[in-house]
Coordinates of C-alpha atoms and ligand atoms in Angstrom, one line a residue:
X288 CA -1.8 -45.9 32.2
X289 CA -0.2 -42.6 31.7
X290 CA -0.2 -39.7 34.1
X291 CA 0.7 -36.1 33.4
X292 CA 1.6 -32.9 35.3
X293 CA 1.9 -29.4 34.0
X294 CA 5.2 -27.8 34.8
X295 CA 5.1 -24.0 34.2
X296 CA 8.3 -22.3 33.0
X297 CA 9.0 -18.7 32.1
X298 CA 10.6 -17.8 28.8
X299 CA 13.6 -15.5 29.0
X300 CA 11.4 -12.4 28.2
X301 CA 8.9 -13.4 30.9
X302 CA 6.2 -15.1 28.7
X303 CA 4.5 -17.8 30.6
X304 CA 4.9 -21.2 28.8
X305 CA 4.6 -24.8 30.2
X306 CA 5.8 -28.3 29.8
X307 CA 3.6 -31.4 30.1
X308 CA 5.5 -34.1 31.8
X309 CA 4.1 -37.6 31.0
X310 CA 4.9 -40.7 33.0
X311 CA 4.0 -44.3 32.7
X312 CA 3.7 -46.9 35.5
X313 CA 7.5 -47.6 35.7
X314 CA 10.4 -45.2 36.3
X315 CA 12.0 -44.2 33.0
X316 CA 15.4 -45.8 32.5
X317 CA 16.4 -43.6 29.5
X318 CA 16.9 -39.9 29.5
X319 CA 14.5 -37.0 28.9
X320 CA 13.1 -36.3 25.5
X321 CA 11.5 -32.9 24.7
X322 CA 8.8 -32.9 22.1
X323 CA 8.2 -29.5 20.3
X324 CA 5.0 -28.8 18.4
X325 CA 4.5 -26.6 15.3
X326 CA 2.5 -23.4 14.6
X327 CA -1.2 -23.1 15.5
X328 CA -1.4 -26.3 17.5
X329 CA -0.2 -27.3 21.0
X330 CA 1.8 -29.9 22.9
X331 CA -1.1 -32.3 22.7
X332 CA -0.7 -32.7 18.9
X333 CA 1.7 -35.6 19.7
X334 CA -1.2 -37.5 21.3
X335 CA -3.6 -38.2 18.4
X336 CA -6.6 -40.6 18.7
X337 CA -4.6 -43.6 17.6
X338 CA -3.9 -46.9 19.3
X339 CA -0.2 -46.0 20.1
X340 CA 0.9 -42.3 20.0
X341 CA 4.5 -41.3 19.9
X342 CA 4.2 -40.3 23.5
X343 CA 2.9 -43.9 24.4
X344 CA 5.7 -45.5 22.5
X345 CA 8.5 -43.3 24.1
X346 CA 7.1 -43.9 27.6
X347 CA 6.9 -47.7 26.9
X348 CA 10.5 -47.7 25.8
X349 CA 11.7 -46.0 29.0
X350 CA 12.0 -42.4 28.0
X351 CA 11.1 -39.5 30.2
X352 CA 8.8 -37.5 28.0
X353 CA 8.3 -33.7 28.2
X354 CA 5.9 -31.9 25.8
X355 CA 6.7 -28.2 25.4
X356 CA 3.9 -25.6 25.0
X357 CA 5.9 -22.7 23.6
X358 CA 4.5 -19.3 22.7
X359 CA 2.9 -20.5 19.5
X360 CA 0.8 -23.0 21.4
X361 CA -3.0 -22.5 21.2
X362 CA -3.1 -23.3 24.9
X363 CA -1.4 -20.0 25.6
X364 CA -2.7 -16.4 24.9
X365 CA -2.5 -15.3 21.2
X366 CA 0.6 -13.2 20.7
X367 CA 2.4 -11.9 17.6
X368 CA 5.3 -14.4 17.9
X369 CA 8.3 -14.7 15.6
X370 CA 10.7 -17.7 15.2
X371 CA 13.4 -15.4 16.7
X372 CA 11.4 -15.0 20.0
X373 CA 10.9 -18.8 20.3
X374 CA 14.5 -19.5 19.5
X375 CA 16.0 -17.0 21.9
X376 CA 13.4 -17.0 24.7
X377 CA 11.4 -20.2 24.8
X378 CA 13.4 -23.3 23.8
X379 CA 16.5 -22.5 25.8
X380 CA 14.4 -21.9 28.8
X381 CA 12.4 -25.2 28.2
X382 CA 15.6 -27.1 27.9
X383 CA 17.0 -25.6 31.1
X384 CA 13.8 -26.4 32.9
X385 CA 13.9 -30.1 31.8
X386 CA 17.6 -30.3 32.9
X387 CA 16.7 -28.8 36.2
X388 CA 13.7 -31.0 36.9
X389 CA 15.4 -34.2 35.8
X390 CA 19.0 -33.7 36.9
X391 CA 20.1 -35.0 33.6
X392 CA 22.7 -32.8 32.0
X393 CA 21.8 -34.0 28.5
X394 CA 18.5 -34.3 26.8
X395 CA 17.2 -35.3 23.3
X396 CA 14.5 -33.6 21.3
X397 CA 11.9 -34.4 18.7
X398 CA 10.8 -31.2 16.9
X399 CA 8.2 -30.6 14.2
X400 CA 7.6 -27.9 11.6
X401 CA 7.9 -24.4 13.2
X402 CA 8.9 -26.0 16.5
X403 CA 11.6 -27.5 14.3
X404 CA 12.7 -24.3 12.5
X405 CA 12.8 -22.2 15.7
X406 CA 14.5 -25.0 17.7
X407 CA 17.0 -25.4 14.9
X408 CA 17.7 -21.7 15.2
X409 CA 18.3 -22.1 19.0
X410 CA 20.6 -25.0 18.3
X411 CA 22.8 -23.5 15.5
X412 CA 23.0 -20.3 17.6
X413 CA 24.6 -22.3 20.4
X414 CA 21.7 -21.7 22.8
X415 CA 20.8 -25.4 23.7
X416 CA 24.2 -27.1 24.2
X417 CA 22.5 -29.7 26.5
X418 CA 20.7 -31.3 23.5
X419 CA 22.7 -34.2 22.1
X420 CA 20.2 -35.8 19.6
X421 CA 17.6 -33.9 17.5
X422 CA 14.9 -35.7 15.4
X423 CA 13.4 -33.0 13.1
X424 CA 10.3 -33.4 11.0
X425 CA 9.3 -31.5 7.8
X426 CA 11.5 -28.4 7.8
X427 CA 14.5 -27.1 9.7
X428 CA 17.0 -24.5 8.3
X429 CA 15.8 -24.5 4.6
X430 CA 12.1 -24.0 4.0
X431 CA 11.1 -25.1 0.5
X432 CA 7.4 -25.0 -0.4
X433 CA 5.5 -25.7 -3.7
X434 CA 5.7 -22.8 -6.1
X435 CA 2.0 -22.2 -5.9
X436 CA 2.3 -21.8 -2.0
X437 CA 5.2 -19.4 -2.4
X438 CA 3.1 -17.3 -4.7
X439 CA 0.2 -17.4 -2.2
X440 CA 2.5 -16.4 0.6
X441 CA 3.9 -13.4 -1.4
X442 CA 0.5 -12.2 -2.6
X443 CA -1.9 -13.1 0.3
X444 CA 0.2 -12.4 3.4
X445 CA 0.6 -8.6 2.8
X446 CA -3.1 -8.3 2.1
X447 CA -4.4 -10.5 4.9
X448 CA -1.9 -8.8 7.3
X449 CA -3.8 -5.5 6.7
X450 CA -7.1 -7.2 7.6
X451 CA -6.4 -9.3 10.6
X452 CA -3.4 -10.0 13.0
X453 CA -4.3 -13.7 13.2
X454 CA -5.7 -16.5 11.1
X455 CA -7.6 -19.2 13.0
X456 CA -8.8 -22.6 11.7
X457 CA -11.5 -22.4 14.4
X458 CA -13.3 -19.9 12.1
X459 CA -14.5 -23.0 10.2
X460 CA -16.7 -23.7 13.3
X461 CA -17.3 -20.3 14.7
X462 CA -16.7 -17.1 12.7
X463 CA -17.5 -13.7 14.2
X464 CA -16.8 -10.5 12.4
X465 CA -16.2 -9.6 8.7
X466 CA -12.8 -11.0 8.1
X467 CA -13.3 -14.4 9.8
X468 CA -16.6 -14.8 7.8
X469 CA -15.0 -13.8 4.6
X470 CA -12.2 -16.4 5.0
X471 CA -14.7 -19.0 6.2
X472 CA -16.7 -18.3 3.0
X473 CA -13.6 -18.4 0.8
X474 CA -12.6 -21.8 2.2
X475 CA -16.1 -23.2 1.8
X476 CA -16.0 -22.1 -1.8
X477 CA -12.6 -23.6 -2.6
X478 CA -12.2 -26.7 -0.4
X479 CA -14.4 -29.7 -1.0
X480 CA -12.1 -32.5 0.1
X481 CA -14.0 -33.4 3.3
X482 CA -16.7 -32.1 5.6
X483 CA -14.4 -31.1 8.5
X484 CA -14.4 -27.3 8.5
X485 CA -11.2 -27.1 10.7
X486 CA -9.4 -29.6 8.5
X487 CA -10.2 -27.4 5.5
X488 CA -9.3 -24.1 7.3
X489 CA -6.0 -25.7 8.3
X490 CA -5.3 -26.5 4.7
X491 CA -6.1 -22.9 3.7
X492 CA -4.0 -21.5 6.6
X493 CA -0.9 -23.6 6.0
X494 CA -0.5 -23.7 2.2
X495 CA -2.1 -25.1 -0.8
X496 CA -3.4 -28.7 -0.6
X497 CA -6.5 -30.7 -0.2
X498 CA -5.5 -31.4 2.5
X499 CA -2.2 -29.6 3.1
X500 CA -1.0 -31.1 6.4
X501 CA -1.8 -34.8 6.0
X502 CA -3.0 -37.3 3.5
X503 CA -6.6 -38.2 4.4
X504 CA -6.0 -41.9 3.8
X505 CA -3.3 -41.8 6.5
X506 CA -5.7 -40.7 9.3
X507 CA -8.3 -42.7 11.1
X508 CA -11.8 -41.2 11.5
X509 CA -11.3 -40.4 15.2
X510 CA -8.1 -38.5 14.5
X511 CA -9.7 -36.6 11.6
X512 CA -12.5 -35.5 14.1
X513 CA -10.0 -34.8 16.9
X514 CA -8.2 -32.3 14.6
X515 CA -11.2 -29.9 15.2
X516 CA -10.0 -29.1 18.7
X517 CA -6.2 -29.1 17.9
X518 CA -5.9 -26.1 15.5
X519 CA -6.4 -22.4 16.3
X520 CA -4.7 -19.0 16.2
X521 CA -1.5 -18.3 14.1
X522 CA -0.2 -14.7 13.8
X523 CA 0.4 -13.1 10.5
X524 CA 3.7 -11.8 12.0
X525 CA 4.9 -15.4 11.7
X526 CA 3.7 -15.7 8.1
X527 CA 5.6 -12.5 7.3
X528 CA 8.8 -14.1 8.6
X529 CA 8.4 -17.4 6.9
X530 CA 7.6 -15.7 3.6
X531 CA 11.0 -13.9 3.8
X532 CA 12.7 -17.2 4.7
X533 CA 11.0 -19.1 1.8
X534 CA 12.1 -16.5 -0.7
X535 CA 15.6 -16.7 0.6
X536 CA 15.6 -20.5 0.8
X537 CA 16.9 -20.5 4.3
X538 CA 16.1 -19.2 7.8
X539 CA 16.6 -15.5 8.4
X540 CA 16.1 -13.6 11.7
X541 CA 13.8 -10.6 11.8
X542 CA 14.2 -9.2 15.2
X543 CA 18.0 -8.2 15.2
X544 CA 18.6 -9.9 18.5
X545 CA 22.4 -9.9 19.0
X546 CA 22.4 -13.5 20.2
X547 CA 21.0 -14.7 16.8
X548 CA 22.7 -14.6 13.4
X549 CA 21.0 -12.7 10.6
X550 CA 21.3 -15.8 8.3
X551 CA 21.3 -19.1 10.2
X552 CA 23.2 -20.9 7.5
X553 CA 25.9 -18.3 6.9
X554 CA 28.3 -19.7 9.6
X555 CA 29.1 -23.1 11.0
X556 CA 26.4 -24.4 13.4
X557 CA 27.3 -24.0 17.1
X558 CA 25.8 -27.4 18.0
X559 CA 27.4 -30.8 18.4
X560 CA 24.0 -32.5 18.4
X561 CA 23.5 -35.4 16.0
X562 CA 20.5 -34.7 13.7
X563 CA 18.0 -37.1 12.2
X564 CA 15.9 -35.5 9.5
X565 CA 12.4 -36.9 8.7
X566 CA 10.6 -35.8 5.6
X567 CA 7.3 -37.0 4.3
X568 CA 7.8 -37.8 0.6
X569 CA 4.3 -36.5 -0.1
X570 CA 4.6 -33.4 2.1
X571 CA 2.9 -30.5 0.2
X572 CA 3.3 -28.0 3.1
X573 CA 7.1 -28.1 3.1
X574 CA 8.6 -30.2 0.4
X575 CA 10.9 -33.1 1.4
X576 CA 13.6 -31.0 -0.4
X577 CA 13.6 -28.8 2.7
X578 CA 15.1 -31.5 4.9
X579 CA 17.4 -32.8 2.1
X580 CA 19.0 -29.4 2.0
X581 CA 19.5 -29.1 5.7
X582 CA 20.9 -32.6 5.9
X583 CA 23.4 -31.7 3.2
X584 CA 24.3 -28.6 5.2
X585 CA 25.1 -30.7 8.3
X586 CA 26.8 -33.4 6.2
X587 CA 29.3 -30.8 5.1
X588 CA 30.1 -30.0 8.8
X589 CA 30.4 -33.6 9.9
X590 CA 30.1 -36.4 7.3
X591 CA 28.5 -39.8 8.0
X592 CA 27.1 -38.6 11.4
X593 CA 23.6 -37.3 10.7
X594 CA 20.8 -39.1 9.0
X595 CA 17.9 -38.4 6.6
X596 CA 14.7 -40.5 6.3
X597 CA 12.3 -39.7 3.4
X598 CA 9.1 -41.4 4.4
X599 CA 7.2 -42.9 1.5
X600 CA 3.5 -42.2 1.5
X601 CA 3.6 -39.6 4.3
X602 CA 2.8 -35.9 4.2
X603 CA 3.4 -33.4 6.9
X604 CA 1.8 -34.0 10.3
X605 CA 0.6 -37.6 9.5
X606 CA 4.2 -38.5 10.3
X607 CA 3.1 -38.1 14.0
X608 CA -0.7 -38.5 13.9
X609 CA -1.1 -41.1 11.1
X610 CA -3.0 -44.3 11.9
X611 CA 0.0 -46.4 10.9
X612 CA 2.8 -44.1 12.1
X613 CA 3.4 -46.4 15.1
X614 CA 4.5 -49.1 12.7
X615 CA 6.0 -46.9 9.9
X616 CA 7.6 -43.9 11.6
X617 CA 8.0 -44.3 15.4
X618 CA 10.5 -47.2 15.2
X619 CA 12.8 -44.9 13.1
X620 CA 12.5 -42.2 15.8
X621 CA 13.2 -44.6 18.6
X622 CA 16.1 -46.0 16.8
X623 CA 17.6 -42.6 16.3
X624 CA 17.0 -41.6 19.9
X625 CA 18.5 -44.9 21.1
X626 CA 21.7 -44.5 19.1
X627 CA 24.7 -43.4 21.1
X628 CA 25.7 -39.9 20.0
Ligands
ZN255 ZN1 -10.3 -33.4 6.2

Protein backbone atom coordinates (compact mmCIF):
# COMPACT_ATOMS: atom_id res chain seq x y z
CA UNK A 1 0.00 0.00 0.00
CA UNK A 2 1.54 3.29 -1.13
CA UNK A 3 0.80 6.70 0.34
CA UNK A 4 1.61 10.03 -1.21
CA UNK A 5 1.91 13.63 -0.12
CA UNK A 6 2.25 16.71 -2.27
CA UNK A 7 5.25 18.88 -1.39
CA UNK A 8 5.05 22.30 -3.03
CA UNK A 9 8.24 24.04 -4.10
CA UNK A 10 8.92 27.35 -5.74
CA UNK A 11 11.07 27.49 -8.86
CA UNK A 12 13.81 30.13 -8.81
CA UNK A 13 11.61 32.60 -10.73
CA UNK A 14 8.69 32.05 -8.35
CA UNK A 15 6.70 29.60 -10.51
CA UNK A 16 4.76 27.21 -8.25
CA UNK A 17 5.74 23.56 -8.85
CA UNK A 18 5.40 20.50 -6.65
CA UNK A 19 6.81 17.11 -5.79
CA UNK A 20 4.80 13.97 -5.12
CA UNK A 21 6.52 12.04 -2.35
CA UNK A 22 5.52 8.35 -2.49
CA UNK A 23 6.14 6.02 0.44
CA UNK A 24 5.49 2.34 1.02
CA UNK A 25 4.86 0.56 4.30
CA UNK A 26 8.50 0.35 5.34
CA UNK A 27 11.06 3.10 5.76
CA UNK A 28 13.26 3.45 2.68
CA UNK A 29 16.80 2.20 3.28
CA UNK A 30 18.23 3.57 0.03
CA UNK A 31 18.53 7.21 -0.91
CA UNK A 32 16.13 9.55 -2.67
CA UNK A 33 15.34 9.19 -6.38
CA UNK A 34 13.78 12.04 -8.35
CA UNK A 35 11.61 11.10 -11.36
CA UNK A 36 11.21 13.80 -14.01
CA UNK A 37 8.40 13.60 -16.60
CA UNK A 38 8.37 14.84 -20.21
CA UNK A 39 6.37 17.48 -22.13
CA UNK A 40 2.58 17.61 -22.06
CA UNK A 41 2.22 15.05 -19.28
CA UNK A 42 2.68 15.11 -15.50
CA UNK A 43 4.46 13.35 -12.67
CA UNK A 44 1.76 10.69 -12.70
CA UNK A 45 3.03 9.40 -16.06
CA UNK A 46 5.32 7.03 -14.13
CA UNK A 47 2.28 5.32 -12.56
CA UNK A 48 0.55 3.62 -15.51
CA UNK A 49 -2.22 1.03 -15.14
CA UNK A 50 0.14 -1.90 -14.94
CA UNK A 51 0.70 -4.54 -12.30
CA UNK A 52 4.02 -3.02 -11.22
CA UNK A 53 4.93 0.56 -12.12
CA UNK A 54 8.44 1.96 -11.83
CA UNK A 55 7.30 3.78 -8.69
CA UNK A 56 6.08 0.50 -7.13
CA UNK A 57 9.33 -1.21 -7.96
CA UNK A 58 11.56 1.57 -6.63
CA UNK A 59 9.59 1.74 -3.37
CA UNK A 60 9.71 -2.08 -3.04
CA UNK A 61 13.48 -1.94 -3.41
CA UNK A 62 13.88 0.61 -0.63
CA UNK A 63 14.16 3.86 -2.57
CA UNK A 64 12.66 7.13 -1.37
CA UNK A 65 10.67 8.22 -4.43
CA UNK A 66 9.97 11.83 -5.43
CA UNK A 67 8.03 12.70 -8.59
CA UNK A 68 8.65 16.23 -9.87
CA UNK A 69 5.84 18.28 -11.41
CA UNK A 70 7.91 20.94 -13.22
CA UNK A 71 6.45 23.79 -15.27
CA UNK A 72 5.67 21.57 -18.27
CA UNK A 73 3.30 19.50 -16.10
CA UNK A 74 -0.35 19.45 -17.15
CA UNK A 75 -1.21 19.64 -13.42
CA UNK A 76 0.17 23.21 -13.44
CA UNK A 77 -1.24 26.25 -15.29
CA UNK A 78 -0.37 26.42 -19.02
CA UNK A 79 2.67 28.63 -19.58
CA UNK A 80 5.02 29.26 -22.53
CA UNK A 81 7.93 27.34 -21.00
CA UNK A 82 11.33 26.74 -22.52
CA UNK A 83 13.90 24.09 -21.70
CA UNK A 84 16.11 26.94 -20.41
CA UNK A 85 13.52 27.95 -17.81
CA UNK A 86 13.17 24.37 -16.59
CA UNK A 87 16.95 23.89 -16.48
CA UNK A 88 17.69 27.10 -14.60
CA UNK A 89 14.60 27.57 -12.44
CA UNK A 90 12.81 24.24 -11.85
CA UNK A 91 15.15 21.26 -11.59
CA UNK A 92 17.82 22.86 -9.34
CA UNK A 93 15.02 23.99 -7.00
CA UNK A 94 13.44 20.51 -7.03
CA UNK A 95 16.77 18.88 -6.22
CA UNK A 96 17.40 21.35 -3.37
CA UNK A 97 13.91 20.66 -2.00
CA UNK A 98 14.47 16.88 -1.98
CA UNK A 99 17.86 17.35 -0.29
CA UNK A 100 16.28 19.63 2.32
CA UNK A 101 13.31 17.31 2.97
CA UNK A 102 15.37 14.11 3.22
CA UNK A 103 18.60 15.38 4.73
CA UNK A 104 20.45 13.33 2.11
CA UNK A 105 23.23 15.39 0.50
CA UNK A 106 23.14 13.22 -2.64
CA UNK A 107 20.25 12.08 -4.79
CA UNK A 108 19.71 10.08 -7.98
CA UNK A 109 17.41 10.87 -10.89
CA UNK A 110 15.41 9.08 -13.58
CA UNK A 111 14.58 11.54 -16.35
CA UNK A 112 12.45 11.19 -19.48
CA UNK A 113 12.30 13.04 -22.81
CA UNK A 114 11.98 16.83 -22.27
CA UNK A 115 12.41 16.27 -18.55
CA UNK A 116 15.64 14.60 -19.64
CA UNK A 117 16.82 17.31 -22.06
CA UNK A 118 16.13 20.10 -19.56
CA UNK A 119 17.58 18.15 -16.60
CA UNK A 120 20.67 17.32 -18.68
CA UNK A 121 21.00 21.06 -19.31
CA UNK A 122 20.90 21.71 -15.55
CA UNK A 123 23.49 18.98 -15.00
CA UNK A 124 26.03 20.01 -17.64
CA UNK A 125 25.69 23.66 -16.55
CA UNK A 126 26.74 22.58 -13.04
CA UNK A 127 23.40 23.47 -11.42
CA UNK A 128 22.58 20.09 -9.79
CA UNK A 129 25.87 18.91 -8.23
CA UNK A 130 23.94 16.87 -5.63
CA UNK A 131 22.86 14.36 -8.31
CA UNK A 132 25.26 11.42 -8.51
CA UNK A 133 23.51 8.99 -10.88
CA UNK A 134 21.23 9.92 -13.77
CA UNK A 135 19.17 7.40 -15.75
CA UNK A 136 17.98 9.16 -18.91
CA UNK A 137 15.43 7.87 -21.40
CA UNK A 138 14.93 8.72 -25.09
CA UNK A 139 16.91 11.95 -25.54
CA UNK A 140 19.36 14.08 -23.62
CA UNK A 141 21.91 16.43 -25.23
CA UNK A 142 21.54 15.34 -28.89
CA UNK A 143 17.98 15.29 -30.27
CA UNK A 144 17.77 13.18 -33.44
CA UNK A 145 14.34 12.66 -35.02
CA UNK A 146 13.22 10.91 -38.22
CA UNK A 147 13.73 13.08 -41.30
CA UNK A 148 9.97 13.32 -41.88
CA UNK A 149 9.53 14.67 -38.32
CA UNK A 150 12.28 17.25 -38.83
CA UNK A 151 10.49 18.39 -41.99
CA UNK A 152 7.20 18.59 -40.08
CA UNK A 153 8.81 20.63 -37.28
CA UNK A 154 10.37 23.07 -39.75
CA UNK A 155 7.22 23.54 -41.82
CA UNK A 156 4.40 23.18 -39.29
CA UNK A 157 5.77 24.86 -36.17
CA UNK A 158 6.01 28.38 -37.70
CA UNK A 159 2.49 28.09 -39.15
CA UNK A 160 0.84 26.55 -36.09
CA UNK A 161 2.63 29.12 -33.87
CA UNK A 162 0.73 31.88 -35.64
CA UNK A 163 -2.59 30.15 -34.98
CA UNK A 164 -2.32 28.98 -31.37
CA UNK A 165 0.10 29.29 -28.42
CA UNK A 166 -0.53 25.64 -27.37
CA UNK A 167 -1.29 22.23 -28.80
CA UNK A 168 -3.44 19.99 -26.65
CA UNK A 169 -4.10 16.25 -27.15
CA UNK A 170 -7.32 16.76 -25.11
CA UNK A 171 -8.74 18.38 -28.27
CA UNK A 172 -9.36 14.82 -29.41
CA UNK A 173 -12.07 14.65 -26.73
CA UNK A 174 -13.21 18.28 -26.41
CA UNK A 175 -12.34 20.84 -29.08
CA UNK A 176 -13.63 24.38 -28.72
CA UNK A 177 -12.85 27.07 -31.27
CA UNK A 178 -11.58 27.06 -34.82
CA UNK A 179 -7.97 25.92 -34.44
CA UNK A 180 -8.65 23.05 -31.99
CA UNK A 181 -11.42 21.79 -34.29
CA UNK A 182 -9.23 22.13 -37.39
CA UNK A 183 -6.49 20.08 -35.73
CA UNK A 184 -9.00 17.55 -34.38
CA UNK A 185 -10.34 17.16 -37.94
CA UNK A 186 -6.85 16.84 -39.41
CA UNK A 187 -5.94 14.10 -36.93
CA UNK A 188 -9.24 12.27 -37.58
CA UNK A 189 -8.45 12.33 -41.31
CA UNK A 190 -4.85 11.17 -41.01
CA UNK A 191 -4.74 8.79 -38.02
CA UNK A 192 -6.59 5.46 -38.15
CA UNK A 193 -4.36 3.31 -35.94
CA UNK A 194 -6.77 3.07 -32.98
CA UNK A 195 -10.00 4.59 -31.66
CA UNK A 196 -8.44 6.55 -28.79
CA UNK A 197 -8.64 10.23 -29.77
CA UNK A 198 -6.01 11.36 -27.23
CA UNK A 199 -3.57 8.62 -28.30
CA UNK A 200 -3.91 9.85 -31.90
CA UNK A 201 -3.63 13.55 -30.96
CA UNK A 202 -0.51 12.74 -28.94
CA UNK A 203 0.96 11.05 -32.03
CA UNK A 204 0.21 14.15 -34.11
CA UNK A 205 1.57 16.51 -31.42
CA UNK A 206 4.86 14.72 -30.83
CA UNK A 207 6.00 13.70 -34.28
CA UNK A 208 5.13 11.31 -37.05
CA UNK A 209 4.07 7.83 -36.10
CA UNK A 210 1.05 5.63 -35.70
CA UNK A 211 1.48 5.81 -32.79
CA UNK A 212 4.50 8.07 -32.12
CA UNK A 213 5.07 7.62 -28.38
CA UNK A 214 4.62 3.87 -27.86
CA UNK A 215 4.09 0.66 -29.72
CA UNK A 216 0.45 -0.38 -29.26
CA UNK A 217 1.48 -3.98 -28.76
CA UNK A 218 3.52 -2.94 -25.70
CA UNK A 219 0.54 -1.40 -23.84
CA UNK A 220 -2.24 -3.20 -22.03
CA UNK A 221 -5.82 -2.03 -22.69
CA UNK A 222 -6.11 -0.26 -19.31
CA UNK A 223 -3.00 1.84 -19.93
CA UNK A 224 -4.12 2.70 -23.48
CA UNK A 225 -7.37 4.02 -21.94
CA UNK A 226 -5.52 5.77 -19.05
CA UNK A 227 -3.52 7.78 -21.60
CA UNK A 228 -6.68 9.82 -22.22
CA UNK A 229 -6.25 11.66 -18.92
CA UNK A 230 -2.46 11.95 -18.99
CA UNK A 231 -1.80 14.22 -22.00
CA UNK A 232 -2.67 17.91 -22.37
CA UNK A 233 -1.21 21.33 -23.17
CA UNK A 234 2.24 21.84 -24.73
CA UNK A 235 3.38 25.35 -25.75
CA UNK A 236 4.55 26.10 -29.28
CA UNK A 237 7.36 28.06 -27.57
CA UNK A 238 8.85 24.67 -26.64
CA UNK A 239 8.44 23.32 -30.17
CA UNK A 240 10.27 26.40 -31.52
CA UNK A 241 13.23 25.62 -29.25
CA UNK A 242 13.34 21.90 -30.02
CA UNK A 243 13.14 22.66 -33.77
CA UNK A 244 16.31 24.78 -33.46
CA UNK A 245 17.99 22.04 -31.43
CA UNK A 246 17.02 19.26 -33.87
CA UNK A 247 18.40 21.29 -36.79
CA UNK A 248 21.65 21.85 -34.87
CA UNK A 249 21.82 18.22 -33.67
CA UNK A 250 22.42 19.33 -30.07
CA UNK A 251 20.77 21.36 -27.33
CA UNK A 252 20.99 25.14 -27.66
CA UNK A 253 19.73 27.71 -25.20
CA UNK A 254 17.20 30.32 -26.36
CA UNK A 255 16.87 32.66 -23.38
CA UNK A 256 20.45 34.00 -23.07
CA UNK A 257 20.50 33.30 -19.32
CA UNK A 258 24.13 33.90 -18.22
CA UNK A 259 24.07 30.70 -16.10
CA UNK A 260 23.48 28.51 -19.18
CA UNK A 261 25.84 27.95 -22.12
CA UNK A 262 24.63 28.83 -25.63
CA UNK A 263 25.57 25.31 -26.81
CA UNK A 264 25.37 22.60 -24.15
CA UNK A 265 27.94 20.39 -25.87
CA UNK A 266 30.56 23.06 -26.61
CA UNK A 267 32.42 22.72 -23.30
CA UNK A 268 33.15 19.91 -20.85
CA UNK A 269 30.07 19.02 -18.76
CA UNK A 270 30.13 20.45 -15.24
CA UNK A 271 28.76 17.28 -13.64
CA UNK A 272 30.43 14.30 -12.03
CA UNK A 273 27.25 12.21 -12.24
CA UNK A 274 27.37 8.74 -13.76
CA UNK A 275 24.90 8.50 -16.65
CA UNK A 276 22.93 5.51 -17.85
CA UNK A 277 21.26 6.16 -21.18
CA UNK A 278 18.15 4.21 -22.21
CA UNK A 279 16.94 4.22 -25.80
CA UNK A 280 14.00 2.31 -27.27
CA UNK A 281 15.35 0.66 -30.39
CA UNK A 282 11.97 1.32 -32.06
CA UNK A 283 11.58 4.91 -30.78
CA UNK A 284 10.17 6.99 -33.68
CA UNK A 285 9.76 10.17 -31.58
CA UNK A 286 13.49 10.55 -30.85
CA UNK A 287 15.67 7.98 -32.59
CA UNK A 288 17.93 5.78 -30.44
CA UNK A 289 20.80 7.58 -32.17
CA UNK A 290 20.00 10.55 -29.88
CA UNK A 291 21.17 8.66 -26.80
CA UNK A 292 24.06 6.98 -28.65
CA UNK A 293 25.48 10.42 -29.45
CA UNK A 294 25.18 11.72 -25.89
CA UNK A 295 26.68 8.50 -24.53
CA UNK A 296 29.64 9.03 -26.89
CA UNK A 297 29.93 12.64 -25.68
CA UNK A 298 30.18 11.47 -22.04
CA UNK A 299 32.46 8.56 -22.97
CA UNK A 300 35.00 11.07 -24.26
CA UNK A 301 34.94 12.85 -20.91
CA UNK A 302 35.29 9.69 -18.82
CA UNK A 303 35.71 6.33 -20.51
CA UNK A 304 34.14 3.10 -19.17
CA UNK A 305 32.09 4.92 -16.58
CA UNK A 306 28.72 5.64 -18.20
CA UNK A 307 26.41 3.12 -19.85
CA UNK A 308 24.02 2.79 -22.77
CA UNK A 309 21.10 0.36 -23.07
CA UNK A 310 19.30 0.07 -26.40
CA UNK A 311 16.00 -1.65 -25.60
CA UNK A 312 14.86 -4.08 -28.29
CA UNK A 313 11.17 -3.85 -29.16
CA UNK A 314 10.58 -0.63 -27.21
CA UNK A 315 9.55 2.81 -28.41
CA UNK A 316 9.45 6.07 -26.46
CA UNK A 317 7.21 6.12 -23.38
CA UNK A 318 6.44 2.38 -23.34
CA UNK A 319 9.86 2.11 -21.69
CA UNK A 320 7.99 3.30 -18.56
CA UNK A 321 4.32 2.45 -19.22
CA UNK A 322 4.68 -0.81 -21.18
CA UNK A 323 2.90 -3.90 -19.86
CA UNK A 324 6.18 -5.81 -19.71
CA UNK A 325 8.45 -2.91 -18.67
CA UNK A 326 8.63 -4.27 -15.09
CA UNK A 327 10.35 -7.36 -16.49
CA UNK A 328 12.23 -5.88 -19.46
CA UNK A 329 13.29 -2.37 -18.36
CA UNK A 330 12.92 -1.67 -14.63
CA UNK A 331 15.58 -4.22 -13.56
CA UNK A 332 18.06 -2.30 -15.74
CA UNK A 333 17.07 0.98 -14.06
CA UNK A 334 17.35 -0.59 -10.58
CA UNK A 335 20.72 -2.06 -11.40
CA UNK A 336 22.01 1.31 -12.58
CA UNK A 337 20.66 3.10 -9.48
CA UNK A 338 22.08 0.42 -7.16
CA UNK A 339 25.60 0.65 -8.60
CA UNK A 340 28.04 2.60 -6.51
CA UNK A 341 28.98 5.77 -8.31
ZN1 LIG B 1 -3.79 4.24 -29.54
